[in-house]
Coordinates of C-alpha atoms in Angstrom, one line a residue:
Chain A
X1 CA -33.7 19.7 -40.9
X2 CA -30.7 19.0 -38.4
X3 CA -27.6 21.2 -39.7
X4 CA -23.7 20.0 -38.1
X5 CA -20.4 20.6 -38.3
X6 CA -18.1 17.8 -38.8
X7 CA -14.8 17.3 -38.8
X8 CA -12.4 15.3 -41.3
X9 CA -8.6 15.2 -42.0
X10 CA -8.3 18.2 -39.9
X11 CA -11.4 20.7 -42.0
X12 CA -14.7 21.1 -40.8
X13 CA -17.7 20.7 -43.0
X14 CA -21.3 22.1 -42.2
X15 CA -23.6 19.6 -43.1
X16 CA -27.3 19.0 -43.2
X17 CA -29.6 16.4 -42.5
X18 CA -33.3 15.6 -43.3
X19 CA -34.2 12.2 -42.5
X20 CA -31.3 10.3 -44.4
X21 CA -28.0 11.8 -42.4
X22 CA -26.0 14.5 -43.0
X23 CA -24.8 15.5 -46.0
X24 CA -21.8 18.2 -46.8
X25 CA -23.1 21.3 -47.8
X26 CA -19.8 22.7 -49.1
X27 CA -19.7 25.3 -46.3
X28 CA -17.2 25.0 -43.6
X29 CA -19.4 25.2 -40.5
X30 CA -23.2 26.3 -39.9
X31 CA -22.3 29.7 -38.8
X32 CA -20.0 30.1 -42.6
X33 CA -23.6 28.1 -44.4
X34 CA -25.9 30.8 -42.3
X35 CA -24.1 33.6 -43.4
X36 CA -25.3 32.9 -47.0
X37 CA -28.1 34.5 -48.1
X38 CA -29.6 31.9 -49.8
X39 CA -28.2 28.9 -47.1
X40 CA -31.9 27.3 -46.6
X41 CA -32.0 26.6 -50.6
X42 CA -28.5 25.1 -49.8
X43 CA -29.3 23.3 -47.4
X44 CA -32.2 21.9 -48.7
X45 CA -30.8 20.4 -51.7
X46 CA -27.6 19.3 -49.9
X47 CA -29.4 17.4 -47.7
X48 CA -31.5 15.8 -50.7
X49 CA -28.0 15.7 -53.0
X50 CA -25.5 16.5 -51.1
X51 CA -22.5 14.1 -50.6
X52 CA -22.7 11.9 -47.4
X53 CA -20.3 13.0 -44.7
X54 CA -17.9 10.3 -44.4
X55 CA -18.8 7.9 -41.1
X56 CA -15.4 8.5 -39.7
X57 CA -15.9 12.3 -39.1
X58 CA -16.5 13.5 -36.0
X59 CA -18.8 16.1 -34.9
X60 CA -17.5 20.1 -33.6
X61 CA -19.7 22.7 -32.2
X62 CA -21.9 23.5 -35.2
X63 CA -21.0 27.4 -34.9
X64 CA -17.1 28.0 -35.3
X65 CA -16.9 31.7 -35.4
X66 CA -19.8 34.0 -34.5
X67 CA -19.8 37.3 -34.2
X68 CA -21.3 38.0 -31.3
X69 CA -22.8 35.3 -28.2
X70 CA -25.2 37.2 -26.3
X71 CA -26.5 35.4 -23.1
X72 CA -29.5 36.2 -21.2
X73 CA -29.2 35.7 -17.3
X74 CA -32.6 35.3 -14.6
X75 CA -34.7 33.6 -17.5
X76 CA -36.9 31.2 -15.8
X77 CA -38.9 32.5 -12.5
X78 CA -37.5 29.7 -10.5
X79 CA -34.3 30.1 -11.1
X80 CA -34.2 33.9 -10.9
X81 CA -36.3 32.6 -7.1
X82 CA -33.1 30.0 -6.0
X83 CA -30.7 32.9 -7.0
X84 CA -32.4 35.4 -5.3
X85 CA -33.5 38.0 -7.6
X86 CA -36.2 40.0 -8.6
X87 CA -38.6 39.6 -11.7
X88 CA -36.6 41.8 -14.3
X89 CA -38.4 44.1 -16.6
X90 CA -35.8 43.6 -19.6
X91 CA -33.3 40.4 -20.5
X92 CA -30.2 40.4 -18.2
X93 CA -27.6 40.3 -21.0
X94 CA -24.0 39.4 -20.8
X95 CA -21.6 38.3 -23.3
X96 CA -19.5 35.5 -24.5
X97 CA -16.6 34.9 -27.1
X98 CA -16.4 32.9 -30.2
X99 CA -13.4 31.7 -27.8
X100 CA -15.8 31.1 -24.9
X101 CA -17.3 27.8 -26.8
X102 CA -16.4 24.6 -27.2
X103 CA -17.7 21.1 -28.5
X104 CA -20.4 18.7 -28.0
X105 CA -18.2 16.1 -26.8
X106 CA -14.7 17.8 -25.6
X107 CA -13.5 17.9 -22.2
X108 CA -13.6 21.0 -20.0
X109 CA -10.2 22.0 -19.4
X110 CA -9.5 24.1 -16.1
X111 CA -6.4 24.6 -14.1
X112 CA -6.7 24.0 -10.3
X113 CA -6.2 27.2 -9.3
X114 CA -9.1 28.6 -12.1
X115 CA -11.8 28.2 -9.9
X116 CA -13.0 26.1 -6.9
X117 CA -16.6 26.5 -8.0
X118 CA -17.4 25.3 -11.0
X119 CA -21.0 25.2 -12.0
X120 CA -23.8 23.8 -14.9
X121 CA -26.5 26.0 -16.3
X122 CA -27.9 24.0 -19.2
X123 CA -29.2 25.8 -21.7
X124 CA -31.2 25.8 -25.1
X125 CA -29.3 28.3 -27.1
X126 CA -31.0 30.4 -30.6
X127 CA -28.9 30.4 -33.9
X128 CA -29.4 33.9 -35.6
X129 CA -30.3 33.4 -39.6
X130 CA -30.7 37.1 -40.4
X131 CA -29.2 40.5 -39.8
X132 CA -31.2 42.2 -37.1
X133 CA -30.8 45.9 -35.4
X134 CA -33.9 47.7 -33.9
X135 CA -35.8 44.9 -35.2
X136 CA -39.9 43.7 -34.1
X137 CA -40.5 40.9 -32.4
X138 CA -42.0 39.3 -35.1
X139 CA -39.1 40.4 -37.5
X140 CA -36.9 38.7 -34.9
X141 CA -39.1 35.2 -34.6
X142 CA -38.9 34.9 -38.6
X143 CA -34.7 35.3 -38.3
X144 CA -34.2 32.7 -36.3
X145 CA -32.0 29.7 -38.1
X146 CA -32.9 26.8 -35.7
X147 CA -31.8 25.8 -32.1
X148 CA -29.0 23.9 -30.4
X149 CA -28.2 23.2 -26.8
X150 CA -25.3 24.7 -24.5
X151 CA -24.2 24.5 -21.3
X152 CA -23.0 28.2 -19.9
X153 CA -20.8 26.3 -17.5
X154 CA -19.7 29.2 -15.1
X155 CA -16.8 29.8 -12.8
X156 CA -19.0 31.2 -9.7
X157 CA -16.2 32.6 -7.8
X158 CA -14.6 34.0 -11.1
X159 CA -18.2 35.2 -11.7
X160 CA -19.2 37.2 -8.5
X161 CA -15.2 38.4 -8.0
X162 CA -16.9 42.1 -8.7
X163 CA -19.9 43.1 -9.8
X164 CA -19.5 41.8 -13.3
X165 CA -20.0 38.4 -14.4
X166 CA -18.0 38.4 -17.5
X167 CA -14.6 36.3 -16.5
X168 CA -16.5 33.7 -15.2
X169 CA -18.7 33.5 -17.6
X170 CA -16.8 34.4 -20.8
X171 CA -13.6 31.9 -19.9
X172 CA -11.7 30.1 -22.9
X173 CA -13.7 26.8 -24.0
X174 CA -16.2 26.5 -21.1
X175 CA -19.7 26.9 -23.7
X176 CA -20.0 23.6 -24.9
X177 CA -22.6 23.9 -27.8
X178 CA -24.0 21.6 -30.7
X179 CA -24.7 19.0 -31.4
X180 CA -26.6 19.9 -34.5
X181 CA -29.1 22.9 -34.8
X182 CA -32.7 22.0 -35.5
X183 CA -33.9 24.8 -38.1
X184 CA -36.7 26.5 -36.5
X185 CA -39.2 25.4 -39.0
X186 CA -38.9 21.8 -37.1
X187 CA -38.7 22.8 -33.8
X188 CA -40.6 24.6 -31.1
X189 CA -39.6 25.3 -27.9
X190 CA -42.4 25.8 -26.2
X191 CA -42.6 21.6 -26.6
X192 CA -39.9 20.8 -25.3
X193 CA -37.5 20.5 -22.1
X194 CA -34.1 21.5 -21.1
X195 CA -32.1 18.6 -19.0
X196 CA -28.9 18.7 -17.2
X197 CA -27.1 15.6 -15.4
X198 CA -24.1 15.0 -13.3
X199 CA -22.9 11.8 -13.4
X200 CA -26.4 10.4 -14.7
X201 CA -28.0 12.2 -11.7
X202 CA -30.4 14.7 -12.6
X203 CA -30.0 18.2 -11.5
X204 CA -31.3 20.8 -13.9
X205 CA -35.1 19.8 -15.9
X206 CA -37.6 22.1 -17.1
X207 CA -40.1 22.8 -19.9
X208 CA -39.1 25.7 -22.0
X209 CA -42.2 27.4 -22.1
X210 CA -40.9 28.7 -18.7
X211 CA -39.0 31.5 -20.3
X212 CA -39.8 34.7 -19.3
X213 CA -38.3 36.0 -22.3
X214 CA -39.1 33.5 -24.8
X215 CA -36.6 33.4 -28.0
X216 CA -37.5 36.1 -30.8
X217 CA -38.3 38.4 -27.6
X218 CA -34.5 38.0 -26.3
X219 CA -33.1 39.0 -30.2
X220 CA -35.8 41.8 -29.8
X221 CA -34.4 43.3 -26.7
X222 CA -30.8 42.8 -28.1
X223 CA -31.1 44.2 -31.6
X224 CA -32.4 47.2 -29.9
X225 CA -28.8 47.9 -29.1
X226 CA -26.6 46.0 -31.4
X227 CA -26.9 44.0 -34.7
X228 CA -27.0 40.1 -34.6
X229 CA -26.1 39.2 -37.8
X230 CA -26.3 35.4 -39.6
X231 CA -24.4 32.6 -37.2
X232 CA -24.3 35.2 -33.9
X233 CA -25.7 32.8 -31.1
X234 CA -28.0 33.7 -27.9
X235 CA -28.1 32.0 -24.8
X236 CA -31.3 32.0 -23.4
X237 CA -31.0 31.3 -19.9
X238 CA -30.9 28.1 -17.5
X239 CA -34.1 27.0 -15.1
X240 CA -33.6 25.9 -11.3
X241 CA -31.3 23.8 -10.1
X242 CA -27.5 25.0 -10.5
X243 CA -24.9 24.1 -7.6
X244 CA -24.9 27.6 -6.8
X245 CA -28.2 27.8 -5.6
X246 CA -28.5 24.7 -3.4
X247 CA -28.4 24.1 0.2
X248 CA -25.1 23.2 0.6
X249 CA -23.8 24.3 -3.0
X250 CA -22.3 21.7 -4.9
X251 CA -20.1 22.5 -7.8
X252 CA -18.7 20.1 -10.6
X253 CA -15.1 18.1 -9.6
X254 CA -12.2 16.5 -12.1
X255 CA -13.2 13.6 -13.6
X256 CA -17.2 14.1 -13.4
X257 CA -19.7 13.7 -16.8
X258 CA -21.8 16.4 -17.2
X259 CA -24.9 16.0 -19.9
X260 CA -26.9 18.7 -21.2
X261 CA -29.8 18.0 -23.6
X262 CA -32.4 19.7 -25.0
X263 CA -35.4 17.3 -26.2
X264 CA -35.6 17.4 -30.1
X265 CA -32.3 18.7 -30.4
X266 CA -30.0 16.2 -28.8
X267 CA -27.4 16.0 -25.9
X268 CA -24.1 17.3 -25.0
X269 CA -21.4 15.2 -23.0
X270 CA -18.4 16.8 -21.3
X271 CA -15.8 15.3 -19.0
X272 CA -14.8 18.0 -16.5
X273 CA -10.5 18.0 -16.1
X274 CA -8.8 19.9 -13.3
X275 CA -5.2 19.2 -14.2
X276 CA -3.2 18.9 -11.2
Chain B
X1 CA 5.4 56.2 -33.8
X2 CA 2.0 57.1 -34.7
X3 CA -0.2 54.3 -36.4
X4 CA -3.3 55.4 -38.3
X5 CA -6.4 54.3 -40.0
X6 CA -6.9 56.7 -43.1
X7 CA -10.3 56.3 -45.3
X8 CA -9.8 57.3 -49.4
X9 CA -12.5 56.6 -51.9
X10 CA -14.1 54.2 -49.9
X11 CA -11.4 51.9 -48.7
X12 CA -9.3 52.1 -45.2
X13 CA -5.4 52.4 -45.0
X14 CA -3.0 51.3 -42.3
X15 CA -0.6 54.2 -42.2
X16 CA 2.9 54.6 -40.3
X17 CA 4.0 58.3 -39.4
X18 CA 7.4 58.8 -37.4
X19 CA 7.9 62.4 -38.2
X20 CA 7.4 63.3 -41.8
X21 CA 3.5 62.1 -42.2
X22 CA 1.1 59.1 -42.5
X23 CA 2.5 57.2 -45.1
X24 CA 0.7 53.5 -46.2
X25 CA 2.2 50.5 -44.8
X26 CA -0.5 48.2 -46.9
X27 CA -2.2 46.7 -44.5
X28 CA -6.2 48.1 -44.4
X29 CA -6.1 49.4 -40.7
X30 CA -3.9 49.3 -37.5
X31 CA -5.5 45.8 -36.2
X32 CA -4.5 44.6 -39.9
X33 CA -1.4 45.3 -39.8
X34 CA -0.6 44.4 -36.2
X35 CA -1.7 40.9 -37.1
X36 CA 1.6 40.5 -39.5
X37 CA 3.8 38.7 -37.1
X38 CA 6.7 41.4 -38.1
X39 CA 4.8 44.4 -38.2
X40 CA 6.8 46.7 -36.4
X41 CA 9.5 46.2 -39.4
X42 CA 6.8 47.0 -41.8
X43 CA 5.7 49.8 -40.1
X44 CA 8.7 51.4 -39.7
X45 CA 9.7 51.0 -43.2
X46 CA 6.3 52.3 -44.3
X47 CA 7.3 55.5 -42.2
X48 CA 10.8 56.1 -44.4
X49 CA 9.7 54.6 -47.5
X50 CA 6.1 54.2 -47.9
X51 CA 3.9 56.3 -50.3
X52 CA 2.7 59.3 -48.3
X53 CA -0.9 59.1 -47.6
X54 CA -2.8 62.0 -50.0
X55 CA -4.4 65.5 -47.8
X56 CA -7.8 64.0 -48.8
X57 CA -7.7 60.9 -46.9
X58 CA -10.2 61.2 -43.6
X59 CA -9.4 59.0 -40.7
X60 CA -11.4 56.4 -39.2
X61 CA -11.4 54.7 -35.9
X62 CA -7.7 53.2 -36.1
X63 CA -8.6 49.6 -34.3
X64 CA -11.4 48.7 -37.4
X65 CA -12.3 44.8 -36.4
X66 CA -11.1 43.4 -33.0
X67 CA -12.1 40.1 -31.8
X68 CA -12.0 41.3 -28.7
X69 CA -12.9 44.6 -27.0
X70 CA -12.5 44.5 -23.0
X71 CA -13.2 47.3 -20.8
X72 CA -12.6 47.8 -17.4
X73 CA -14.5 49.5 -14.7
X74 CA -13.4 51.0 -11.6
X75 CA -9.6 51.8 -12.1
X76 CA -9.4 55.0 -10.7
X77 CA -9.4 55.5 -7.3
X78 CA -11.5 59.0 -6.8
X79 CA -14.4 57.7 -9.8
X80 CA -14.8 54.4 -7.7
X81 CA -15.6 56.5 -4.6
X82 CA -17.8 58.9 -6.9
X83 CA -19.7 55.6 -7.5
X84 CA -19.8 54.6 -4.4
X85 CA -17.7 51.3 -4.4
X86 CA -15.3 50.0 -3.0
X87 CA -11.8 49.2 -3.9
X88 CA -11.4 45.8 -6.1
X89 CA -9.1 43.1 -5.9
X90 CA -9.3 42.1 -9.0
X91 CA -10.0 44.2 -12.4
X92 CA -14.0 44.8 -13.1
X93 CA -14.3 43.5 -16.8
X94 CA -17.0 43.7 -18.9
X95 CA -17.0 43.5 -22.9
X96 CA -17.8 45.6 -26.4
X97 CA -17.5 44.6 -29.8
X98 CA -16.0 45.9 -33.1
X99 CA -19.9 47.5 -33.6
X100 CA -19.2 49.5 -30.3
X101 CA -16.8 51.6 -31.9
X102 CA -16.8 54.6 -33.9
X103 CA -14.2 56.9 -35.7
X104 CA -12.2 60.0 -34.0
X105 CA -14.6 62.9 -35.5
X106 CA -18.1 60.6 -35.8
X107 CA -21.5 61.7 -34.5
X108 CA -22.3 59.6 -31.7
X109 CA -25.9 59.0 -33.4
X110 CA -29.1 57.7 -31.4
X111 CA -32.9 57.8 -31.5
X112 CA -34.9 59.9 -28.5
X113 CA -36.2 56.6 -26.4
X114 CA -32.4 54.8 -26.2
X115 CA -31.8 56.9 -23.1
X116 CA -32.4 60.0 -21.4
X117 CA -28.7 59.5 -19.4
X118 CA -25.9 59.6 -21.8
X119 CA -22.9 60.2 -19.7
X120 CA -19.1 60.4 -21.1
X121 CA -15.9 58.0 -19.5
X122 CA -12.8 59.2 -21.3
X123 CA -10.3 56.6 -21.3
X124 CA -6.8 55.5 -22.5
X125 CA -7.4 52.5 -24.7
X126 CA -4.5 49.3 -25.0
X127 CA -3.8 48.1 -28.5
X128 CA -2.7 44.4 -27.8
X129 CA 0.4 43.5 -30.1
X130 CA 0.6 39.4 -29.5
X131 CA -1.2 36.6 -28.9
X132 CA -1.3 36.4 -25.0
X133 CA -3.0 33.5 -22.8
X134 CA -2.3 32.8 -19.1
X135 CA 0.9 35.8 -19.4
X136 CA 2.9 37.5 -17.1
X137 CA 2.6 40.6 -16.3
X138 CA 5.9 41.0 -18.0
X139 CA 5.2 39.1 -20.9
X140 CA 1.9 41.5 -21.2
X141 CA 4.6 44.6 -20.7
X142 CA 6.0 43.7 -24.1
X143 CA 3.0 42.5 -26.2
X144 CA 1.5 46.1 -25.8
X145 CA 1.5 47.6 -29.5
X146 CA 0.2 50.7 -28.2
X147 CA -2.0 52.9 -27.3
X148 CA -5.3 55.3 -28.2
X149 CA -7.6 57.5 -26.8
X150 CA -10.9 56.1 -26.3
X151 CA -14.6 57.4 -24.8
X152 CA -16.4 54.6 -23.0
X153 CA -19.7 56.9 -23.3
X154 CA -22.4 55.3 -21.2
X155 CA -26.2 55.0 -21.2
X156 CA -26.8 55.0 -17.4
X157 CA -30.4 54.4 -17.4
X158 CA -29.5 51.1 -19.8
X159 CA -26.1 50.4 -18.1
X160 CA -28.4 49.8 -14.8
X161 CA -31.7 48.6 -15.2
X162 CA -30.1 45.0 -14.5
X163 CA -26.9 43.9 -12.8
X164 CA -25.1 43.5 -15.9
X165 CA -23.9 46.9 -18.1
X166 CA -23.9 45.2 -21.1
X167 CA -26.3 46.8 -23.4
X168 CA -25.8 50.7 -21.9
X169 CA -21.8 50.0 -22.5
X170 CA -22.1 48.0 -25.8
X171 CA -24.9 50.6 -28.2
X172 CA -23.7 50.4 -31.3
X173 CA -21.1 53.2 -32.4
X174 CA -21.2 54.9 -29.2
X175 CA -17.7 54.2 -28.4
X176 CA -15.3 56.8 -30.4
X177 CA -11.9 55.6 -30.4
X178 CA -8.5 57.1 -32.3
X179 CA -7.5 59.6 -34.2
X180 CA -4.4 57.4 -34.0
X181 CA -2.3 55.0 -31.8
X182 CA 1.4 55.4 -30.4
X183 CA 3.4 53.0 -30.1
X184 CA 4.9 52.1 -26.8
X185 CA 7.8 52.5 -26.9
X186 CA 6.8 56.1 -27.9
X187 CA 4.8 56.5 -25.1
X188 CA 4.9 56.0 -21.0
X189 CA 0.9 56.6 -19.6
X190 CA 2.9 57.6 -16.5
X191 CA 3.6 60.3 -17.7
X192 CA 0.8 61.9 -19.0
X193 CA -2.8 63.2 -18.7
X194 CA -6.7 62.1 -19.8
X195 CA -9.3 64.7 -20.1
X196 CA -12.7 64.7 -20.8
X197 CA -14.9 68.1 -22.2
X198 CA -18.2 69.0 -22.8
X199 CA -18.7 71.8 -25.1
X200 CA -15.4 73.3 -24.2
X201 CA -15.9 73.3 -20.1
X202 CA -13.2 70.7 -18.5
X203 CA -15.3 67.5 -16.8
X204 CA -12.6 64.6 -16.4
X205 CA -8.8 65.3 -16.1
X206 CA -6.3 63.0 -14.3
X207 CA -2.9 61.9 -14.3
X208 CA -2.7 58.6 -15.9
X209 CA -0.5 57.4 -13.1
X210 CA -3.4 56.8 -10.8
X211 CA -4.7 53.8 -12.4
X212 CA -5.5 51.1 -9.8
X213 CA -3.9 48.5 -12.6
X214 CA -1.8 49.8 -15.3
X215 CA -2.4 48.5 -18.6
X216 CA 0.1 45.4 -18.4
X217 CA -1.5 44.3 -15.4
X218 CA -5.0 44.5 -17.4
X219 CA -4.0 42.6 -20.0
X220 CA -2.5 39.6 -17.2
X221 CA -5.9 39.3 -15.3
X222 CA -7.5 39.7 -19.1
X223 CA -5.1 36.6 -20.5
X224 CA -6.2 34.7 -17.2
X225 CA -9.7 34.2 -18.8
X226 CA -8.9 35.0 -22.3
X227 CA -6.8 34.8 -25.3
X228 CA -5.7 38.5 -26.4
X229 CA -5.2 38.7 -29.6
X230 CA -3.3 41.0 -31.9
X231 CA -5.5 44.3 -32.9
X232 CA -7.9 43.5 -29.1
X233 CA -8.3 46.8 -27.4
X234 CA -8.3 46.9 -23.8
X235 CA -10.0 50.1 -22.1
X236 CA -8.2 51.0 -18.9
X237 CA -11.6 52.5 -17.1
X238 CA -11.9 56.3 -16.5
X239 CA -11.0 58.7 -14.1
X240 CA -13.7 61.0 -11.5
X241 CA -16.0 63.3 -13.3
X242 CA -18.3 61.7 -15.0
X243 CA -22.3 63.1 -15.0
X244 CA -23.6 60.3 -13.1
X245 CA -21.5 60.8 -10.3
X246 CA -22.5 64.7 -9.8
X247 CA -24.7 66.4 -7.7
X248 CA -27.1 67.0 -9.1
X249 CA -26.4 64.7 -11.8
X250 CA -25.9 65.8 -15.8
X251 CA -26.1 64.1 -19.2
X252 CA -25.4 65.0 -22.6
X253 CA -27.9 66.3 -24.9
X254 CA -28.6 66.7 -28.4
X255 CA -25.8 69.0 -30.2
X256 CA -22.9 68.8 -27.6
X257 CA -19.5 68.5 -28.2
X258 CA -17.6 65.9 -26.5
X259 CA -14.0 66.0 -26.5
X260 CA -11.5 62.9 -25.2
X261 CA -8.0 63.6 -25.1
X262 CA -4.8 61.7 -24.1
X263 CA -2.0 64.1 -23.6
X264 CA 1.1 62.7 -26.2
X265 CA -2.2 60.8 -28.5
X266 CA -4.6 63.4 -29.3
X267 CA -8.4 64.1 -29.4
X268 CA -11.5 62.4 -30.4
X269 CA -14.0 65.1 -31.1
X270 CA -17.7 63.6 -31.1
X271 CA -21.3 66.0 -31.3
X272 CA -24.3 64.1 -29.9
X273 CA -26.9 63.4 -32.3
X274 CA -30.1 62.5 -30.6
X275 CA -32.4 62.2 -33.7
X276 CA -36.2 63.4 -33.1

């Protein structure tokens, strides 16, 4: 089942999909449907009954206000390799906002002097459907809601300014993410590939059975500190191939198209705009 | 005048005190209340007219639900040579949540294996009073609401086993903050003193005139990245002292009793519970 949020007339809707497109659900967004404890029953029957979202609404990032967006950094052996980092023994997390993300189709917004290096890390991203805190690893792979794709665009010189990554990492409307979350019951990773393009070229594409932490792993390690709770979102880490770590780096520039998409899940595409 | 968060028969308070007691303003807690757009006029009628708050009432961490919790690292100039780094340019953020924090006179609670180096960081806290994005440094001057007392307590062995401190400075309700917060135009940090003990023997005291960026110029950088919201609390990083930075160095253990005080605020008094 492929949950979205929509948007109409200025409300959002969180609707769900099995096969004969999406249907409201009568929440407001997937992170408001996930936070009822019965939301796969509503789903279900939405999608069966549900009223057909109107063709003229558009589509938002499926999670609106989460909690918490934990990220995971030095995920794939590669990348951890072009970056040049050791093998870590436990998930590199780092946080986001609920102000940090932004839509499957909206622009990235920056002012020139915001950052000169601008950089992609796409992403496939897990939607928490349960409250977790010192949870197992298996209690942690039966919580998870589905997956959706992101791109934890980052602002490299923002980023490594001191020894913490957060403002470049964490600034306003950066994270696109959508554009619908698969529920996990109809997805598995381990099948499928993360993508990233600039301009159509290719520059970030790996199989996701690359992750050194795989998914219910990451909300392991992070419920062992805090609780993730229905609608929270992790990150869990981009492969090789970010501007950062090429020879000679190459960050993203007004006016370029940047794709991110996750096989099975679908594709995110954001014009980048330095105003000037 | 002092804002409060008072707790009777389950439910939280706002309260308003300029001189004759906490009295209820009607908001639930201070980030509640701070989120009216004329709050000030509501507190200070609450502190003339409102009902006075009953001797029962306990009090709870004042700040209850931020969207935002930002801490800063490496503000005063003797701790960042204690750490051995050098001075920054540009604040060192990293982040909490509302689950970080915990009330004025709560156990600081954790289980034998979440780290054998708990170390304390008393701070002065920022109680952001407007919405602020890309602000001034003056404009940040006058949306400061005010300010608390705050521990930033640490699990070093977490904090460091990766680059980023995320999960040793985010454990759930490891970071006491209260008992309540002056307003500023009650109080100049210039002029006054944080202090840090352990079981009654002084560790941390400094004039709070030594921070490398005073708390408008926090919330600036900060509103660079980020929108500040009414009810965010901004930690201004602490001073030399700590246990990590000794020789040798020293943690807390089960049974101590951490005091954090801000001259002109008041105390947080915490005991270490390290369950076995």
């Amino acid at each position: 089942m492929r949950l979205a949020t929509h948007q109409l007339d200025g409300r959002t809707i969180a609707t769900a999909d099995s096969g004969s497109g999406p249907r409201c659900t009568g929440a407001a967004s997937v992170d408001d449907l996930l936070r009822q404890a019965d939301w796969r029953d509503t789903a279900r029957r939405a999608a069966e009954q549900g009223e057909p979202v109107p063709e003229s609404a558009g589509i938002v990032a499926p999670i609106r206000t989460p909690a918490k967006v934990l990220c995971c950094g030095l995920n794939f052996r590669a990348h951890i390799e072009e970056m040049g980092r050791g093998v870590p023994a436990v998930p590199t997390f780092f946080a986001k906002w609920a102000d940090t993300l932004t839509g499957p189709a909206a622009d990235i917004d920056l002012e020139p002097g915001d950052t000169a290096q601008l950089d992609w890390e796409a992403e496939l991203a897990v939607v928490v459907g349960a409250d977790l805190r010192r949870a197992s690893v298996a209690e942690c792979a039966d919580a998870i809601a589905g997956y959706t794709v992101s791109n934890d665009l980052s602002l490299r010189d923002r980023q490594w300014a001191t020894t913490q990554w957060l403002s470049g990492k964490a600034w306003d409307a950066t994270t696109p993410v959508g554009p619908v979350v698969v529920t996990a019951d109809a997805f598995d990773p381990a099948e499928h590939t993360v993508t990233c393009r600039v301009d159509g070229e290719t520059v970030q594409h790996a199989p996701l059975d690359d992750l050194l932490f795989p998914p219910a792993e990451l909300l392991h390690h992070a419920s062992m500190f805090t609780r993730l709770r229905p609608g929270d979102l992790v990150l869990t880490g981009t492969p090789a191939g970010v501007g950062a770590g090429r020879d000679p780096q190459r960050f993203l520039a007004d006016g370029q198209v940047l794709e991110t998409e996750v096989s099975g899940i679908g594709l995110l595409r954001n014009t980048i705009r330095i105003r000037s």
